[in-house]
Amino acid sequence: MNIATPPQVSTNTLRDAIVRHLCYSFGREPDFAGLEDWRMALSYAIRDHIADSWFRAAGTARREGAKRVYYLSMEFLIGRLLEDGIVNLGLVDQAREALAALGQDYDTVLADEPDAALGNGGLGRLAACFLESLSTLGCPAYGYGIRYEHGLFRQSFQGGRQIEAPETWLLQRHAWEFERPEALFRIGFGGEIEETGGKVLWHPAEHVDAEAYDTPIVGWQGKWANTLRLWSAKASDPFDLPAFNRGDFAAAAQPEALARTISRVLYPDDTTEQGRELRLKQEFFLVAAALRDILARFDKEHSDIRKLPEKVAIQLNDTHPAVAGPELVRILHDERSLPFEEAMEIARGCLSYTNHTLLPEALESWGEDLFGRLLPRHLQIADLIDNAHYEANPSRTQSMRADHQVKMGQLSFVMAHKVNGVSALHTELMKETVFSELHRLHPERIVNQTNGVTPRRWLLACNPRLSELITETIGDGWVADLERLRELEPAIEDAAWRERFDAAKRANKVDLSNWMAEAQGVSVNPDAMFDVQIKRMHEYKRQHLNILETIALWQEMKDAPNADWTPRVVLFAGKAAPGYAFAKDIIRLINDVAAVLNADPETGGKLQVLFLPNYNVTLAERLIPAADLSEQISTAGKEASGTGNMKFALNGAMTIGTLDGANVEIREHVGAENFFLFGMTASDVTERRKIESHAAKAIEADPRLARALQAVRGGAFSPDEVDRYTHVADNIAGADYFLVASDFTEYWRASREADAAFRDPATWIRKAALNTARSGWFSSDRTIRGYMQDIWAARSYLSD
Ligand code: F58
C-alpha cells in the first residue's frame, strides 16, 4: 500500500491559509489580531494538513481491516504540539517566512502555546513519544487516556519551598482536539450483581458519561497520523431539575460537578483515602470507555469475536489500566456469552503489560473493600481469574488476592500474553524480584523493550543548530533512521567540524543563559560546565547526593580559592508529589544552598546553583540542548530505565551516572570512555544494605562528606532555622536506604574526572560528539518496532 506524501506547501499558500483562518475561523482582522489569534490561525493552517494525513491513515486502516494497537495510559505528557506538527510536516521555513510576511515572529508565536502536562514524568512522556513513533512508522494505533481539566500542578517557590497551583492548560485556547459528542459511553460504578439462569448481570448504582476528544498525532513527513483519544467525564443526568425548581441551585448543579470530578485532576500521588477511591474510579473510567470504543470499532469491521486477538492489541502502560483484564473478561463472558475460560484466553491474547517500576510502594494494590464497592463484578472476576491460574499452576505460592488486596501487578501479569520491562537491567530484575514466581511459571512471557525517545522532538525540533550541522554532514536520513548518526564518526575526527559542534552547544548555552537572566533574574557564566539534573523529585533519583557533592565542592573551593577550578553551573528542575514531604524538603534545601552559594563572592562565577521552577516538557526542550553534563545518579536497581538520559546523550552531553536502568545500555553504545561511571551496582546495593551502620562507616571514611553533612545539619544554609535540615542529615547518616553516603566518595571522584575532562575542550567535544553519534539506537522508532514484532504482531501500512 503506497501512501502519498502530503503536497508541498509554499510560503504564500501557508500565509493565505493563516489569514483565512484568522478572519473566518476566528473572526479577527489581521490589524486587530493578538498573539493568541496568530497562534491559533497558524495552528489551524497546520492542522488542515495534519487532518489530511489523518483521514488518509484512518481510511487505509479501515479499508484493510487492519490490526490496531491501543495504548492505554493514565498519562500522556504531550507538551506543545504546534512545533511538532510544523517540523513533522517539513514546514519550518514556510511557517517562519509566512509569519514574518505577516509581521509576526515565529518563535514568539510558538511560545504562546500552553504545555499540555497530562502526566507526571517519564511514563507519560514515553507514551507521547510512542504515539509519535507509531505514526512515523505507519502502524495503525490509538492512544487512550483521560482529558484532565488540570494537568500536573504548576510549581513555584516561596522562600525556597514548593508551592502548588492548579494547572489551567484548558483556559488557553488550543487547536488540537476535536470533540466527538457521538463517541459517548455510559460508565457504571458500584451497585449489585444479579445471578439468573446461569447468567450474571451487573447493575451499577451510578453512572458517568465518557465523551471523546480526539487529537491527531502526525508522524515524520506527514505520511501517517494516529489518534490520541482522551475521555472527559460528564454527568449522565446533568441537571437535577426538581432541586432547581425547589430553589436549591447548589444541589441542582451537583450531579454535573461530581461526575466531572473524575476527569478533573491528574493524580500525582494517592495519600488520602478519598483520593484513592477517585483514582480507582479514574482508572476504570478510562478502561471501560476505551474497551467499549475498541469493541465498537471491531464490530464494525468483523463479526467473529473470537478473532479479537488477531485485530486488537491492547498495551497497559503500567498497572494503572490493569482493570482492563477483568473488564474485558466481563464483557466477553457476561455480555457476549463466551465460556469463562475462553473469555480469559481471548482477553489475554489482546492484552500486554509494561512494568515501569520495581519500587514496592509504587506497585498498585487495592483493598478488596474499596475495589468490591466500586466494581463488585470485577472483584468476583479477579477471584475467578486467580482461581483458574491456581488450578493451572498448583505449585504457585503467591496470589493476586492475598491480604484482602487486589494486586494489580500480578493481575496484569496473569492477564497479559507478554510483559515487558523498559531496559535490559530492569527486565532482568523483574525476573529475579517482583515477578520471580510468575516468571518461573511462565518463562516465555517477560520480554525486554528498552525505552526510546522520538528524535523529531528531542533533536530535530529542540536543537536546530546541532540538527543543521548533522544534516549538512550526513544528509537528513537520520531523522527517520537514527542509527545513521554513526555516519558522523569520521567528521568527529576533524578539528574544524568539532569546532562547529562546539559552537552549536555554546550558542545553545548562551540562549539558555539569556532566558534564565530574563525569566529567573539570574545571570550565569555560559563558559562554565552546565551540569543538569532534571526529573521528578525522588529519594531514589538522589537529587540530595548531587547537592551534597555541590556543597563539598564549594567548601573545597573556599579552602583554595585560587586553584584551577572548572567553573560549574549546577541546574536542577523537577516537581515533588504534593504529599511527599521529604522530596519537598530536598527542593527547599537546594534552593537554600543556591542562595548561599550564589551570593558568595569568593566562589561567584565558578560555582552557581539554580533550581528552575515548573519543570515540564517545554523546559526540558530548552535545557537539554544546552547541557554539558547529564546527571543520572539513581541508586542502582531503582530507575527502571530513564529517558532523559537518552535525550541528553543524543544532544551531546556527557553522562555522569550509575549502572542503573538504560544508563547501562547508553554506556555500552557510546563507549565506556565517553561516560563518567561511578557507584555501586544493583547487587552491591543489596549487599551493602546488609552491613550494619553502612552510612556511618562511609561518612567516617570520607572527611569531605562529613564536612558537607555537618554544614547541612548545623544550619549553614538555614541560619534562620538551624535545625531545618537535621532530619535530612540524620536520614543520610542513619538508615540511608538509597545509599547516598555509600556512593558519595565515588561520585566525587567521577565528578572531578568530569571537571578535568572539561578543562581539555578538544577531548571533551570529541567525547560529547561521540555521544550524539552513538545514541541512535535510543530512538523510540526502534522501541516501537520491537513492540510491533515481539508483542503486538502489528504491521506498518507505509511502504518506503
Ligand atoms: C518512569 N516512571 C520510570 N512513573 O521511573 C523511568 O525509569 C522510566 O524511564 C519511565 O517510567 C518510562 O518507562 C514514571 O514516570 C510515574 O510518573 C508515576 C505514575 C503514577 C503516579 C506516580 C508517578
PDB file of C-alpha atoms and ligand atoms in Angstrom, residues 75 119-124 126 267-269 279 317-318 320 354-357 422 451 536 540-541 638-644, ligand 1:
ATOM      1  CA  GLU A  75      -0.799   9.825  31.316  1.00  0.00           C
ATOM      2  CA  GLY A 119       1.426  13.334  33.015  1.00  0.00           C
ATOM      3  CA  ASN A 120       3.871  13.186  35.923  1.00  0.00           C
ATOM      4  CA  GLY A 121       7.105  12.205  34.247  1.00  0.00           C
ATOM      5  CA  GLY A 122       8.862   9.571  32.197  1.00  0.00           C
ATOM      6  CA  LEU A 123       5.949   7.188  31.944  1.00  0.00           C
ATOM      7  CA  GLY A 124       3.681   9.850  30.460  1.00  0.00           C
ATOM      8  CA  LEU A 126       7.180   7.793  26.903  1.00  0.00           C
ATOM      9  CA  TYR A 267      -3.037  12.263  40.225  1.00  0.00           C
ATOM     10  CA  PRO A 268       0.459  12.980  41.429  1.00  0.00           C
ATOM     11  CA  ASP A 269       0.070  10.679  44.449  1.00  0.00           C
ATOM     12  CA  ARG A 279      -8.029   7.260  41.403  1.00  0.00           C
ATOM     13  CA  ASN A 317       1.045   1.357  30.400  1.00  0.00           C
ATOM     14  CA  ASP A 318       1.914   0.178  33.893  1.00  0.00           C
ATOM     15  CA  HIS A 320      -2.957   1.802  36.076  1.00  0.00           C
ATOM     16  CA  THR A 354       4.621  -2.787  30.583  1.00  0.00           C
ATOM     17  CA  ASN A 355       6.112  -2.503  34.049  1.00  0.00           C
ATOM     18  CA  HIS A 356       7.824   0.827  34.866  1.00  0.00           C
ATOM     19  CA  THR A 357       8.935   0.353  38.443  1.00  0.00           C
ATOM     20  CA  VAL A 422      11.835  -0.940  29.925  1.00  0.00           C
ATOM     21  CA  ASN A 451      12.751   2.671  26.041  1.00  0.00           C
ATOM     22  CA  ARG A 536      10.699  14.059  39.188  1.00  0.00           C
ATOM     23  CA  TYR A 540      15.951   7.091  44.657  1.00  0.00           C
ATOM     24  CA  LYS A 541      16.914   9.638  41.985  1.00  0.00           C
ATOM     25  CA  LYS A 638      15.799   1.676  41.219  1.00  0.00           C
ATOM     26  CA  GLU A 639      15.494   3.648  37.975  1.00  0.00           C
ATOM     27  CA  ALA A 640      13.635   1.332  35.620  1.00  0.00           C
ATOM     28  CA  SER A 641      15.105   2.968  32.534  1.00  0.00           C
ATOM     29  CA  GLY A 642      15.201   6.725  32.370  1.00  0.00           C
ATOM     30  CA  THR A 643      14.553   8.531  29.097  1.00  0.00           C
ATOM     31  CA  GLY A 644      16.026  11.939  29.932  1.00  0.00           C
TER      32      GLY A 644
HETATM   33  C1  F58 B   1       9.147   6.080  34.848  1.00  0.00           C
HETATM   34  N1  F58 B   1       8.039   6.002  35.742  1.00  0.00           N
HETATM   35  C2  F58 B   1      10.385   5.403  35.410  1.00  0.00           C
HETATM   36  N2  F58 B   1       6.226   6.924  36.849  1.00  0.00           N
HETATM   37  O1  F58 B   1      10.675   5.934  36.689  1.00  0.00           O
HETATM   38  C3  F58 B   1      11.548   5.655  34.457  1.00  0.00           C
HETATM   39  O2  F58 B   1      12.694   4.974  34.879  1.00  0.00           O
HETATM   40  C4  F58 B   1      11.171   5.176  33.056  1.00  0.00           C
HETATM   41  O3  F58 B   1      12.141   5.577  32.140  1.00  0.00           O
HETATM   42  C5  F58 B   1       9.841   5.771  32.638  1.00  0.00           C
HETATM   43  O4  F58 B   1       8.834   5.493  33.593  1.00  0.00           O
HETATM   44  C6  F58 B   1       9.378   5.215  31.310  1.00  0.00           C
HETATM   45  O5  F58 B   1       9.465   3.829  31.299  1.00  0.00           O
HETATM   46  C7  F58 B   1       7.216   7.069  35.912  1.00  0.00           C
HETATM   47  O6  F58 B   1       7.350   8.078  35.257  1.00  0.00           O
HETATM   48  C8  F58 B   1       5.361   7.901  37.234  1.00  0.00           C
HETATM   49  O7  F58 B   1       5.373   9.012  36.759  1.00  0.00           O
HETATM   50  C9  F58 B   1       4.352   7.534  38.304  1.00  0.00           C
HETATM   51  C10 F58 B   1       2.961   7.489  37.685  1.00  0.00           C
HETATM   52  C11 F58 B   1       1.906   7.193  38.732  1.00  0.00           C
HETATM   53  C12 F58 B   1       1.951   8.184  39.873  1.00  0.00           C
HETATM   54  C13 F58 B   1       3.344   8.258  40.467  1.00  0.00           C
HETATM   55  C14 F58 B   1       4.406   8.543  39.423  1.00  0.00           C
END
